[in-house]
Amino acid sequence: MKNIQTKKTVLVTGGTGFLGIHTILQLLQQGYHVKTTLRSLAKKDSILKALKEGGITDFSHLALIEADLTTDKNWDEAVKGCDYILHVASPFPADDPKDENELIVPARDGALRVLKASRDAGVKRVVLTSSFAAVGYSIDAKDHIFTEKDWTDLNAPLPAYIKSKTVAEKSAWEFIEKEGNGIELSVINPVGIFGPVIGGITSASLDIAISGILNGSMDKTPPFTMGVVDVRDVADIHIKAMLHPEAPGERFIATSDGVMSFYDVAELFKKERPQYILDVKELQPIGKEFYKEMSNEKAETILSWNPRSREEALLASADSLMGNQ
Ligand code: NAP
């Protein structure tokens, strides 16, 4: 009890999302006071259900606030009294919209709203969930291992989601430089996030790569590979970046070791969980030239972050989705 009383208050934006809910769960388990925003309080029950499934029984340290990234309403209220902000919310649909601004505007303006409100409220540090999308798209990947020094080129033709994450992260760093007034920013750049589903809260990454393979709706291997990371480790790296003295001013790629094509994922499921394969199609392997590597050395070295393997993350998703945890 004493421990809980001395802990700080953290706002997690986007508590209804796959990463948001796992982050709230870990913070509550560690005794923090947690505030979270959601677009509509109508989704409150899904948050409570997931946290109960995660073992939380006392909700007295959790506050829910309605706030949308596209309006100013309630953001001052959301950040009030917070020591740290984990800005996780951003639109992440399975398909790109016709108008890229449907993603770019909430991603960029939402990040700026959160940063401004946090600065004005005297918050110590904001950790922004960016993406590998802001690091590794549009340069020739051949023989190149992506690191935090790399940036996706906004002058190249980019899918809307990739562009939204790149624009949002760049805007956040610009804000800190020009108008931050001392507030600290640290950025996490996760690759494809997998791992266990709680309370039925999934995300586009799970819907595409796990459900799509298991139910057979994915019938050919797209010509790319992805890094894989477990949602529990992404929540953990946000908390590490929130606390570590060397995290401000830095971005951290969050990935387990190695990359996989969707063929590799299907082969893993066929080998390890043949009982789940409902109507799996014969996906074809893709050439090694499509394998695009990235490094997790910075996060491991500075933050002492040790992610689970990609196999463990993917199998945990399959197990929780197929109801056999
Ligand atoms: P998710 O489950 O779709 O979560 C997205 C969250 O953002 C939801 O809570 C959603 O709220 C919220 N949101 C979207 N538009 C909003 C708006 N206009 N106003 C307020 N909230 C809004 O996906 P996720 O995987 O947890 O994504 C969390 C973060 O990780 C995002 O920043 C995403 O870009 C980043 N990321 C994800 C992956 C991945 O593979 N999953 C990889 C790299 C980075 P609703 O429930 O109301 O829609």
Coordinates of C-alpha atoms and ligand atoms in Angstrom, one line a residue:
M1 CA 0.0 0.0 0.0
K2 CA 2.8 2.4 0.9
N3 CA 4.4 1.7 -2.5
I4 CA 1.2 2.6 -4.3
Q5 CA 0.9 5.9 -2.4
T6 CA 4.4 7.0 -3.4
K7 CA 3.9 6.2 -7.1
K8 CA 3.4 8.8 -9.8
T9 CA 0.5 9.5 -12.0
V10 CA 0.7 8.5 -15.7
L11 CA -1.7 9.3 -18.6
V12 CA -1.9 6.7 -21.3
T13 CA -3.8 8.0 -24.4
G14 CA -5.8 5.4 -26.3
G15 CA -6.8 3.0 -23.5
T16 CA -9.1 1.2 -25.9
G17 CA -6.3 0.0 -28.1
F18 CA -4.1 -3.2 -28.1
L19 CA -1.0 -1.4 -26.9
G20 CA -2.8 1.1 -24.7
I21 CA -4.6 -1.6 -22.6
H22 CA -1.4 -3.6 -22.0
T23 CA 0.4 -0.4 -21.0
I24 CA -2.3 0.5 -18.5
L25 CA -2.2 -3.1 -17.1
Q26 CA 1.5 -3.0 -16.5
L27 CA 1.3 0.5 -14.9
L28 CA -1.5 -0.6 -12.5
Q29 CA 0.4 -3.8 -11.7
Q30 CA 3.4 -1.6 -10.7
G31 CA 1.3 0.6 -8.5
Y32 CA 1.0 3.8 -10.6
H33 CA -2.0 6.0 -10.6
V34 CA -3.3 5.8 -14.2
K35 CA -5.4 8.1 -16.3
T36 CA -6.5 7.1 -19.8
T37 CA -8.3 8.8 -22.6
L38 CA -10.8 7.1 -24.9
R39 CA -12.8 8.6 -27.7
S40 CA -16.1 7.6 -26.2
L41 CA -16.9 6.6 -22.7
A42 CA -19.2 4.0 -24.2
K43 CA -16.1 1.9 -24.6
K44 CA -15.3 2.0 -20.9
D45 CA -16.6 -1.5 -20.2
S46 CA -14.1 -3.0 -22.7
I47 CA -11.2 -1.4 -20.8
L48 CA -12.5 -2.7 -17.5
K49 CA -13.1 -6.2 -18.9
A50 CA -9.6 -6.4 -20.3
L51 CA -8.0 -5.2 -17.1
K52 CA -10.0 -7.7 -15.1
E53 CA -8.8 -10.4 -17.4
G54 CA -5.3 -9.2 -16.7
G55 CA -5.9 -9.7 -13.0
I56 CA -6.8 -6.1 -11.8
T57 CA -9.5 -6.1 -9.1
D58 CA -9.0 -2.6 -7.6
F59 CA -9.9 0.2 -10.0
S60 CA -9.5 3.1 -7.6
H61 CA -6.2 4.1 -9.2
L62 CA -7.7 4.4 -12.7
A63 CA -9.5 7.4 -14.2
L64 CA -11.1 7.5 -17.7
I65 CA -11.5 10.7 -19.6
E66 CA -13.2 11.2 -23.0
A67 CA -10.9 12.9 -25.5
D68 CA -10.5 12.8 -29.3
L69 CA -7.2 13.6 -31.0
T70 CA -9.0 15.9 -33.4
T71 CA -10.4 18.4 -30.9
D72 CA -9.0 20.4 -27.9
K73 CA -11.8 19.3 -25.6
N74 CA -10.7 17.7 -22.4
W75 CA -7.0 17.4 -23.1
D76 CA -6.2 19.9 -20.3
E77 CA -8.3 17.8 -17.9
A78 CA -6.6 14.6 -19.1
V79 CA -3.0 15.8 -18.4
K80 CA -3.8 17.6 -15.2
G81 CA -1.9 16.2 -12.2
C82 CA 0.2 13.8 -14.4
D83 CA 3.9 13.3 -14.0
Y84 CA 4.3 11.4 -17.3
I85 CA 2.3 11.0 -20.5
L86 CA 2.5 7.9 -22.7
H87 CA 0.9 9.1 -26.0
V88 CA 0.0 5.9 -27.6
A89 CA -3.3 6.8 -29.5
S90 CA -3.1 7.2 -33.2
P91 CA -5.3 5.9 -36.0
F92 CA -4.2 2.5 -37.2
P93 CA -6.7 1.0 -39.7
A94 CA -6.2 -2.2 -41.5
D95 CA -6.7 -0.4 -44.9
D96 CA -5.5 3.0 -46.0
P97 CA -8.3 5.5 -46.4
K98 CA -8.8 7.3 -49.8
D99 CA -7.9 10.6 -48.1
E100 CA -4.5 10.4 -46.3
N101 CA -5.5 13.3 -44.1
E102 CA -7.9 11.1 -42.3
L103 CA -4.8 9.6 -40.6
I104 CA -2.3 12.4 -40.9
V105 CA -4.4 15.0 -39.2
P106 CA -5.3 13.1 -36.0
A107 CA -1.8 11.6 -35.8
R108 CA 0.0 15.0 -36.1
D109 CA -2.4 17.4 -34.5
G110 CA -3.2 14.8 -31.8
A111 CA 0.5 14.6 -30.9
L112 CA 0.8 18.4 -30.8
R113 CA -2.3 18.7 -28.7
V114 CA -0.9 16.3 -26.2
L115 CA 2.5 17.9 -26.1
K116 CA 1.1 21.4 -25.7
A117 CA -1.3 20.5 -23.0
S118 CA 1.5 18.5 -21.2
R119 CA 4.0 21.4 -21.4
D120 CA 1.4 23.9 -20.1
A121 CA 0.5 21.5 -17.2
G122 CA 4.2 21.1 -16.2
V123 CA 4.4 17.4 -17.1
K124 CA 8.0 16.1 -16.8
R125 CA 8.2 13.7 -19.7
V126 CA 6.1 12.6 -22.7
V127 CA 6.8 9.2 -24.4
L128 CA 5.4 9.1 -27.9
T129 CA 4.5 5.9 -29.6
S130 CA 5.8 6.4 -33.1
S131 CA 6.6 3.4 -35.4
F132 CA 9.2 1.7 -37.5
A133 CA 7.1 3.3 -40.2
A134 CA 8.9 6.6 -39.4
V135 CA 12.3 4.9 -39.7
G136 CA 12.5 2.3 -42.4
Y137 CA 10.4 3.1 -45.4
S138 CA 11.5 4.5 -48.7
I139 CA 15.3 3.9 -48.7
D140 CA 16.9 1.0 -50.4
A141 CA 17.1 -1.6 -47.7
K142 CA 19.7 -3.8 -49.4
D143 CA 22.6 -4.5 -47.1
H144 CA 21.3 -1.8 -44.7
I145 CA 20.5 -2.5 -41.1
F146 CA 18.0 0.2 -40.0
T147 CA 18.8 2.1 -36.8
E148 CA 17.3 5.1 -35.0
K149 CA 19.4 7.4 -37.3
D150 CA 17.2 6.5 -40.3
W151 CA 14.1 8.4 -41.2
T152 CA 11.4 7.6 -43.7
D153 CA 11.6 10.0 -46.6
L154 CA 8.5 12.1 -46.7
N155 CA 9.2 13.1 -50.3
A156 CA 8.8 9.5 -51.5
P157 CA 5.3 8.1 -52.3
L158 CA 4.1 6.6 -49.0
P159 CA 1.0 4.8 -47.8
A160 CA -1.1 7.1 -45.6
Y161 CA -0.4 5.2 -42.3
I162 CA 3.4 5.3 -42.9
K163 CA 3.2 9.0 -43.7
S164 CA 1.0 9.8 -40.7
K165 CA 3.5 8.2 -38.3
T166 CA 6.4 10.0 -39.9
V167 CA 4.8 13.4 -40.0
A168 CA 3.6 13.0 -36.4
E169 CA 7.0 12.1 -35.0
K170 CA 8.8 14.8 -37.0
S171 CA 6.2 17.4 -35.8
A172 CA 6.7 16.3 -32.2
W173 CA 10.5 16.7 -32.3
E174 CA 10.1 20.1 -34.0
F175 CA 7.6 21.2 -31.3
I176 CA 10.1 20.1 -28.5
E177 CA 12.9 22.1 -30.2
K178 CA 11.0 25.3 -30.8
E179 CA 8.2 25.4 -28.2
G180 CA 8.9 22.6 -25.7
N181 CA 10.0 24.9 -22.9
G182 CA 11.9 22.1 -21.2
I183 CA 9.4 19.3 -21.4
E184 CA 11.2 16.0 -22.2
L185 CA 10.3 13.8 -25.1
S186 CA 11.3 10.2 -25.8
V187 CA 10.0 8.2 -28.8
I188 CA 9.4 4.5 -29.2
N189 CA 9.4 3.1 -32.8
P190 CA 7.9 -0.4 -32.6
V191 CA 7.8 -2.9 -35.5
G192 CA 4.8 -5.1 -35.9
I193 CA 3.2 -5.6 -32.5
F194 CA 1.9 -9.0 -31.5
G195 CA 1.5 -11.0 -28.3
P196 CA -1.5 -11.9 -26.2
V197 CA -4.9 -10.4 -26.7
I198 CA -6.8 -9.4 -23.5
G199 CA -10.5 -8.6 -23.3
G200 CA -10.8 -9.2 -27.0
I201 CA -8.9 -5.9 -27.8
T202 CA -7.0 -6.6 -31.1
S203 CA -5.4 -4.3 -33.6
A204 CA -4.8 -4.1 -37.3
S205 CA -1.5 -5.9 -37.0
L206 CA -3.2 -8.9 -35.4
D207 CA -6.2 -8.8 -37.8
I208 CA -4.0 -8.8 -40.8
A209 CA -1.1 -11.1 -39.9
I210 CA -2.5 -13.5 -37.4
S211 CA -6.2 -13.9 -38.3
G212 CA -5.5 -13.5 -42.0
I213 CA -3.1 -16.4 -42.0
L214 CA -5.1 -18.6 -39.6
N215 CA -8.4 -18.2 -41.4
G216 CA -6.9 -18.5 -44.9
S217 CA -7.9 -15.0 -46.1
M218 CA -4.3 -14.3 -46.9
D219 CA -3.6 -16.3 -50.0
K220 CA -0.2 -14.9 -51.2
T221 CA 2.9 -13.6 -49.5
P222 CA 3.3 -9.8 -49.8
P223 CA 6.8 -8.9 -50.9
F224 CA 8.1 -7.6 -47.6
T225 CA 9.2 -8.7 -44.2
M226 CA 8.4 -7.3 -40.8
G227 CA 10.1 -7.1 -37.5
V228 CA 8.0 -8.6 -34.7
V229 CA 7.7 -7.5 -31.1
D230 CA 5.5 -8.6 -28.2
V231 CA 3.0 -6.0 -26.9
R232 CA 4.1 -6.8 -23.3
D233 CA 7.6 -5.7 -24.2
V234 CA 6.4 -2.6 -26.0
A235 CA 4.5 -1.6 -22.9
D236 CA 7.6 -2.3 -20.9
I237 CA 9.9 -0.2 -23.1
H238 CA 7.4 2.8 -22.8
I239 CA 7.7 2.6 -19.0
K240 CA 11.5 2.2 -19.2
A241 CA 11.7 5.3 -21.5
M242 CA 9.4 7.2 -19.1
L243 CA 11.9 6.7 -16.3
H244 CA 15.4 6.3 -17.7
P245 CA 17.6 9.4 -17.3
E246 CA 19.1 8.9 -20.8
A247 CA 15.8 8.5 -22.7
P248 CA 14.9 12.1 -23.3
G249 CA 15.8 13.4 -26.8
E250 CA 16.1 9.8 -28.0
R251 CA 14.1 7.5 -30.3
F252 CA 14.3 3.7 -29.7
I253 CA 13.4 0.9 -32.2
A254 CA 11.4 -1.7 -30.4
T255 CA 11.9 -5.1 -32.1
S256 CA 12.9 -8.7 -31.2
D257 CA 15.8 -10.2 -33.1
G258 CA 15.3 -10.9 -36.9
V259 CA 12.5 -10.3 -39.4
M260 CA 9.8 -12.5 -41.0
S261 CA 7.7 -12.7 -44.1
F262 CA 4.1 -13.8 -43.8
Y263 CA 5.2 -17.1 -45.3
D264 CA 7.6 -17.5 -42.3
V265 CA 4.7 -16.7 -40.0
A266 CA 2.5 -19.3 -41.7
E267 CA 5.2 -21.9 -41.5
L268 CA 5.6 -21.2 -37.7
F269 CA 1.9 -21.7 -37.1
K270 CA 1.8 -24.9 -39.3
K271 CA 4.7 -26.3 -37.3
E272 CA 3.9 -25.2 -33.8
R273 CA 0.1 -24.9 -33.8
P274 CA -1.3 -27.1 -36.6
Q275 CA -4.6 -27.4 -34.7
Y276 CA -5.3 -23.7 -35.4
I277 CA -4.9 -23.7 -39.1
L278 CA -8.5 -23.4 -40.4
D279 CA -8.0 -23.1 -44.2
V280 CA -4.4 -22.1 -44.6
K281 CA -3.3 -21.3 -48.1
E282 CA 0.0 -22.4 -49.5
L283 CA 1.9 -19.2 -49.2
Q284 CA 5.1 -18.9 -51.2
P285 CA 8.5 -17.9 -49.8
I286 CA 9.9 -14.6 -50.9
G287 CA 13.5 -13.8 -51.9
K288 CA 16.1 -12.8 -49.4
E289 CA 16.3 -9.4 -51.2
F290 CA 13.1 -8.5 -49.4
Y291 CA 14.4 -9.2 -45.9
K292 CA 14.9 -5.8 -44.3
E293 CA 16.7 -5.9 -41.0
M294 CA 16.6 -3.4 -38.1
S295 CA 18.6 -3.2 -34.9
N296 CA 17.4 -3.2 -31.3
E297 CA 20.8 -2.6 -29.9
K298 CA 20.1 1.0 -28.7
A299 CA 17.1 0.0 -26.6
E300 CA 18.9 -3.0 -25.2
T301 CA 22.0 -1.1 -24.3
I302 CA 20.6 2.2 -23.0
L303 CA 17.3 1.0 -21.5
S304 CA 18.4 -2.6 -20.6
W305 CA 15.4 -3.8 -22.5
N306 CA 15.2 -7.5 -23.3
P307 CA 12.4 -8.4 -25.6
R308 CA 10.8 -11.9 -26.0
S309 CA 11.5 -13.8 -29.2
R310 CA 9.3 -13.2 -32.3
E311 CA 8.1 -16.8 -32.1
E312 CA 6.8 -16.3 -28.5
A313 CA 5.0 -13.1 -29.5
L314 CA 3.3 -14.6 -32.5
L315 CA 2.3 -17.8 -30.8
A316 CA 0.9 -15.8 -27.9
S317 CA -1.3 -14.0 -30.3
A318 CA -2.5 -17.2 -32.0
D319 CA -3.1 -18.9 -28.6
S320 CA -5.2 -16.0 -27.2
L321 CA -7.1 -15.5 -30.4
M322 CA -7.9 -19.2 -30.8
G323 CA -9.0 -19.4 -27.1
N324 CA -6.2 -21.8 -25.9
Q325 CA -4.0 -19.7 -23.7
Ligands
NAP1 P1 -5.1 0.1 -32.0 O1 -5.6 -1.0 -31.1 O2 -5.9 0.4 -33.2 O3 -5.1 1.4 -31.1 C1 -5.2 2.7 -31.6 C2 -5.7 3.6 -30.5 O4 -5.8 4.9 -31.0 C3 -7.2 3.2 -30.1 O5 -7.3 3.4 -28.7 C4 -8.0 4.2 -30.8 O6 -9.2 4.5 -30.2 C5 -7.1 5.4 -30.7 N1 -7.4 6.5 -31.7 C6 -7.5 6.4 -33.0 N2 -7.9 7.5 -33.6 C7 -8.2 8.4 -32.5 C8 -8.7 9.7 -32.4 N3 -9.0 10.4 -33.5 N4 -8.8 10.2 -31.2 C9 -8.5 9.5 -30.1 N5 -8.0 8.2 -30.1 C10 -7.9 7.7 -31.3 O7 -3.6 -0.1 -32.4 P2 -2.3 -0.3 -31.5 O8 -1.5 -1.4 -32.2 O9 -2.6 -0.5 -30.1 O10 -1.6 1.1 -31.8 C11 -1.1 1.8 -30.7 C12 0.0 2.7 -31.2 O11 1.1 1.9 -31.6 C13 -0.4 3.6 -32.4 O12 0.3 4.8 -32.2 C14 0.2 2.9 -33.6 O13 0.5 3.7 -34.6 C15 1.5 2.3 -32.9 N6 2.1 1.2 -33.6 C16 1.4 0.0 -33.7 C17 2.0 -1.1 -34.3 C18 1.3 -2.4 -34.5 O14 1.8 -3.3 -35.2 N7 0.2 -2.6 -33.9 C19 3.3 -1.0 -34.8 C20 4.0 0.2 -34.6 C21 3.4 1.3 -34.0 P3 -10.6 3.8 -30.7 O15 -10.6 2.5 -29.9 O16 -11.7 4.7 -30.3 O17 -10.5 3.6 -32.2

